[in-house]
Amino acid sequence: RRVAGTSAGAVALAHGAVSAPVSPTAQRRHCEAAALFGAPPDCLAGDAPWTVGPSHAPTPAGMLPCQGLPLLSPKGCLKGSLSSHQSAPVLPPLPSALPEPAEPVDLEGVDDLTAQELALEREIERALSELEVADAAVTALRAQVELATDDSERARAEVHQLKGVAENWDRAAAEGQRELAERTRRVDELAATLDFGAVPADSSAEAAMRREAAEGRRFELMQERVLVLENQTTRLEEQVSSAQTALLAKLEERKRLEQMAETLEQDRDSLRAVQREMRASLKALEAQLKGREESVFAGARRKRDLERQAVHLRSELRGLRT
């Protein structure tokens, strides 16, 4: 862009459009642009301020003054500049002043961001505290559930025990009712044989007849009592015989179980003896196997020694033959 601007200024100076004094910097820039466009090298001579007028404008044949400088190709411009002066264009000087310091960073939103972070942190702490409270509540509920479960199991065991006690009481009550019914029946049978009539003390014939009738009634009651007692005795004998039969059966079962226990003990002793014999035979077989393994190992070692001796003898035989 700088070269284009200076070239435009050089063209304007060449046509006489500028006639004012030029500074040295502008003079140098215009000379560089003129050199690039094929201007005469006399514009670079001298250090004092100079003016460009119509006398410096080139007027070749067949060229009008208003046409300006002839444009050349970049190759021709570079060739003309190198032919006019053998030095490269002078670069502008580096700036002597340091760059201004950077503006301070705006920290207006830091407090707002910190406040937002603090609010968020407070919300997180509140949520964590609520979570801890909920966790403690859940732990307490679990402990209550465990206690309730233990209490229910204990109550279930107690109810089961009470049911067993109630069944035992029902069974005992049924047996007591049966026993009471049996004794009531016996009492009724015995009461039917008793004589509740009083013997009159009169000495008349009617009193004698009544006495004879009462004695006959008493005799009949005694016979009935004897029959009842015989029946009870028979029933008791049957019960005793059944109890004895059950006892004999239990005794026989006990004897049979004792015989079976003795037989099993004998079998156990025989099996233990067989086991001891088998263990002894196993140990003997292990000892034999170990001896055979040792003999096999010794035979293999002897075989290796003999093979080595055979190889050595073959080598000696080959040496002797040689």
XYZ file of C-alpha atoms in Angstrom:
322
model
C 0.000 0.000 0.000
C 2.875 2.379 0.785
C 4.503 1.723 -2.586
C 1.189 2.311 -4.372
C 0.676 5.633 -2.532
C 4.200 6.827 -3.250
C 3.865 5.757 -6.885
C 0.729 7.882 -7.214
C 2.584 10.830 -5.682
C 5.507 10.249 -8.025
C 3.219 10.263 -11.044
C 1.608 13.485 -9.838
C 5.033 15.102 -9.396
C 6.109 13.897 -12.815
C 3.119 15.611 -14.427
C 3.716 18.869 -12.543
C 0.689 18.623 -10.349
C 2.822 19.325 -7.231
C 5.160 22.326 -7.041
C 5.490 22.804 -3.259
C 8.564 21.950 -1.234
C 8.835 18.263 -0.208
C 10.258 16.886 3.036
C 13.259 14.536 2.924
C 11.129 11.532 3.923
C 8.566 12.223 1.214
C 11.449 12.920 -1.224
C 12.993 9.529 -0.406
C 9.656 7.710 -0.793
C 8.955 9.470 -4.120
C 12.412 8.616 -5.384
C 11.917 4.930 -4.465
C 8.583 4.888 -6.286
C 10.078 6.675 -9.282
C 12.934 4.172 -9.348
C 10.425 1.316 -9.370
C 8.619 2.926 -12.322
C 11.804 3.695 -14.299
C 12.360 7.382 -13.346
C 15.808 9.021 -13.969
C 18.314 8.560 -11.127
C 19.021 12.314 -10.756
C 16.064 12.595 -8.386
C 18.135 10.883 -5.709
C 20.958 13.449 -5.866
C 21.136 16.162 -3.216
C 19.957 16.342 0.357
C 18.222 19.749 0.383
C 14.503 20.186 -0.168
C 13.547 20.214 -3.758
C 10.556 20.899 -5.961
C 9.275 18.963 -8.880
C 8.054 20.924 -11.887
C 7.384 20.422 -15.545
C 11.115 20.411 -16.282
C 11.451 16.931 -14.601
C 8.614 15.370 -16.532
C 9.851 13.018 -19.259
C 8.766 13.952 -22.777
C 9.702 11.142 -25.101
C 8.596 11.207 -28.697
C 5.013 10.219 -29.348
C 3.923 10.826 -25.745
C 1.622 13.567 -24.567
C 2.375 15.421 -21.335
C -0.955 14.405 -19.857
C -0.222 10.701 -20.252
C 2.327 10.582 -17.422
C 5.050 8.014 -17.030
C 4.977 4.841 -19.099
C 3.985 1.807 -17.005
C 6.426 -1.070 -17.036
C 6.096 -4.700 -16.083
C 7.310 -5.732 -12.628
C 10.334 -7.366 -14.236
C 11.212 -4.171 -16.086
C 10.632 -2.050 -12.971
C 12.936 -4.285 -10.919
C 15.554 -4.173 -13.686
C 15.318 -0.399 -13.964
C 15.611 0.081 -10.208
C 18.637 -2.177 -10.019
C 20.254 -0.379 -12.963
C 19.584 3.118 -11.566
C 20.977 2.421 -8.074
C 22.507 -0.810 -6.812
C 21.130 -0.553 -3.208
C 17.822 -2.024 -1.907
C 15.009 0.306 -0.801
C 15.539 1.739 2.659
C 13.102 0.333 5.267
C 11.314 2.716 7.626
C 12.938 3.128 11.065
C 11.682 1.117 14.042
C 9.475 2.955 16.519
C 11.436 4.394 19.424
C 8.514 4.539 21.880
C 7.399 1.444 23.775
C 3.834 0.201 23.341
C 1.333 1.493 25.840
C 0.573 -0.820 28.788
C -2.454 -3.026 28.500
C -5.651 -1.771 30.004
C -6.571 -3.215 33.452
C -8.834 -6.224 33.394
C -12.400 -5.515 34.306
C -13.277 -7.492 37.426
C -16.833 -6.286 37.815
C -18.379 -9.767 37.388
C -16.051 -11.490 39.851
C -18.059 -10.524 42.910
C -21.274 -11.541 41.185
C -19.759 -14.893 40.166
C -18.446 -15.422 43.694
C -21.865 -14.626 45.103
C -23.434 -17.111 42.700
C -20.877 -19.731 43.692
C -21.535 -19.048 47.385
C -25.277 -19.351 46.843
C -24.758 -22.592 44.926
C -22.454 -23.874 47.672
C -25.058 -23.018 50.309
C -27.707 -24.860 48.308
C -25.391 -27.870 47.998
C -24.674 -27.817 51.749
C -28.388 -27.568 52.496
C -29.088 -30.483 50.131
C -26.309 -32.506 51.773
C -27.685 -31.754 55.240
C -31.170 -32.788 54.096
C -29.670 -35.956 52.623
C -27.893 -36.701 55.918
C -31.147 -36.152 57.822
C -32.975 -38.462 55.405
C -30.201 -41.047 55.766
C -30.454 -40.850 59.561
C -34.229 -41.224 59.327
C -33.840 -44.252 57.055
C -31.324 -45.773 59.488
C -33.705 -45.193 62.395
C -36.581 -46.722 60.430
C -34.418 -49.730 59.576
C -33.556 -50.154 63.256
C -37.246 -49.905 64.132
C -38.078 -52.466 61.432
C -35.406 -54.816 62.802
C -36.754 -54.394 66.342
C -40.310 -54.954 65.109
C -39.148 -58.055 63.213
C -37.427 -59.409 66.336
C -40.527 -58.676 68.412
C -42.767 -60.374 65.842
C -40.502 -63.440 65.744
C -40.472 -63.569 69.549
C -44.254 -63.163 69.641
C -44.628 -65.870 66.976
C -42.465 -68.232 69.050
C -44.496 -67.446 72.164
C -47.770 -67.986 70.273
C -46.464 -71.317 68.972
C -45.481 -72.296 72.516
C -48.895 -71.243 73.833
C -50.558 -73.278 71.082
C -48.544 -76.312 72.170
C -49.518 -75.716 75.804
C -53.175 -75.341 74.798
C -53.019 -78.602 72.817
C -51.466 -80.352 75.810
C -54.185 -78.953 78.072
C -56.890 -80.058 75.624
C -55.376 -83.532 75.476
C -55.144 -83.720 79.270
C -58.732 -82.435 79.600
C -59.969 -85.087 77.153
C -58.144 -87.813 79.073
C -59.539 -86.448 82.365
C -63.056 -86.425 80.935
C -62.687 -90.029 79.799
C -61.346 -91.036 83.213
C -64.158 -89.129 84.933
C -66.767 -90.811 82.733
C -65.264 -94.215 83.531
C -65.306 -93.542 87.274
C -68.844 -92.154 87.095
C -69.970 -95.315 85.364
C -68.285 -97.422 88.050
C -69.891 -95.373 90.826
C -73.296 -95.747 89.184
C -72.798 -99.481 88.912
C -71.794 -99.701 92.581
C -74.584 -97.373 93.709
C -77.147 -99.551 91.982
C -76.120 -102.437 94.269
C -76.513 -100.528 97.551
C -79.490 -101.017 99.936
C -80.937 -97.768 101.194
C -83.998 -99.284 102.912
C -84.278 -99.268 106.739
C -85.152 -102.470 108.635
C -88.199 -101.935 110.900
C -87.966 -103.004 114.579
C -91.502 -104.449 114.846
C -91.919 -108.116 115.868
C -95.064 -108.753 113.992
C -95.517 -111.047 111.036
C -95.679 -108.142 108.624
C -92.393 -106.894 109.957
C -90.922 -110.359 109.490
C -92.160 -110.456 105.918
C -90.689 -107.057 105.291
C -87.457 -108.170 106.842
C -87.356 -111.238 104.626
C -88.140 -109.096 101.592
C -85.401 -106.657 102.544
C -82.950 -109.494 103.032
C -83.907 -110.929 99.682
C -83.478 -107.511 98.107
C -80.109 -107.159 99.801
C -79.078 -110.576 98.566
C -80.030 -109.642 95.030
C -78.111 -106.381 95.311
C -75.122 -108.279 96.620
C -75.347 -110.648 93.670
C -75.553 -107.669 91.286
C -72.606 -106.085 93.067
C -70.659 -109.282 92.669
C -71.511 -109.336 88.987
C -70.453 -105.699 88.609
C -67.244 -106.351 90.451
C -66.620 -109.421 88.317
C -67.223 -107.357 85.188
C -64.891 -104.630 86.442
C -62.328 -107.223 87.389
C -62.588 -108.810 83.962
C -62.228 -105.434 82.300
C -59.257 -104.577 84.482
C -57.710 -107.969 83.727
C -58.162 -107.288 80.021
C -56.516 -103.897 80.425
C -53.684 -105.437 82.425
C -53.246 -108.192 79.848
C -53.203 -105.634 77.000
C -50.691 -103.525 78.933
C -48.588 -106.625 79.576
C -48.808 -107.564 75.912
C -47.673 -104.071 74.905
C -44.917 -104.246 77.494
C -43.799 -107.646 76.206
C -43.853 -106.299 72.647
C -41.749 -103.342 73.733
C -39.375 -105.663 75.573
C -39.076 -107.863 72.502
C -38.514 -104.778 70.348
C -35.881 -103.629 72.796
C -34.198 -107.040 72.711
C -34.308 -107.012 68.931
C -32.796 -103.516 68.849
C -30.120 -104.610 71.324
C -29.329 -107.603 69.130
C -29.195 -105.327 66.095
C -26.912 -102.946 68.003
C -24.657 -105.853 68.965
C -24.650 -107.070 65.364
C -23.847 -103.578 64.108
C -21.082 -103.246 66.680
C -19.653 -106.573 65.549
C -19.910 -105.460 61.933
C -18.245 -102.188 62.877
C -15.446 -104.038 64.659
C -15.019 -106.359 61.688
C -15.013 -103.408 59.287
C -12.465 -101.648 61.464
C -10.319 -104.774 61.441
C -10.672 -105.012 57.651
C -9.844 -101.323 57.385
C -6.742 -101.795 59.525
C -5.730 -104.766 57.393
C -6.335 -102.793 54.207
C -4.299 -99.886 55.563
C -1.495 -102.276 56.495
C -1.640 -103.884 53.049
C -1.736 -100.419 51.456
C 1.331 -99.393 53.415
C 3.041 -102.649 52.368
C 2.094 -101.997 48.731
C 3.370 -98.437 49.009
C 6.617 -99.745 50.460
C 6.874 -102.323 47.643
C 6.084 -99.657 45.067
C 8.691 -97.370 46.560
C 11.243 -100.223 46.534
C 10.383 -101.006 42.916
C 10.668 -97.356 41.979
C 14.048 -97.214 43.674
C 15.105 -100.397 41.866
C 13.828 -98.984 38.561
C 15.686 -95.743 39.218
C 18.828 -97.688 40.097
C 18.394 -99.829 36.952
C 17.946 -96.709 34.804
C 21.038 -95.165 36.349
C 22.939 -98.433 35.811
C 21.689 -98.484 32.230
C 22.953 -94.929 31.649
C 26.312 -95.879 33.138
C 26.499 -98.960 30.917
C 25.531 -96.922 27.852
C 28.248 -94.418 28.670
C 30.733 -97.267 29.139
C 29.594 -98.806 25.832
C 30.075 -95.497 24.036
C 33.496 -95.115 25.652
C 34.432 -98.678 24.675
C 33.228 -98.104 21.097
C 35.346 -94.986 20.865
C 38.335 -96.894 22.240
C 37.628 -99.731 19.764
C 37.530 -97.262 16.889
C 40.789 -95.791 18.128
C 42.378 -99.231 18.310
C 41.110 -100.087 14.841
C 42.476 -96.834 13.547
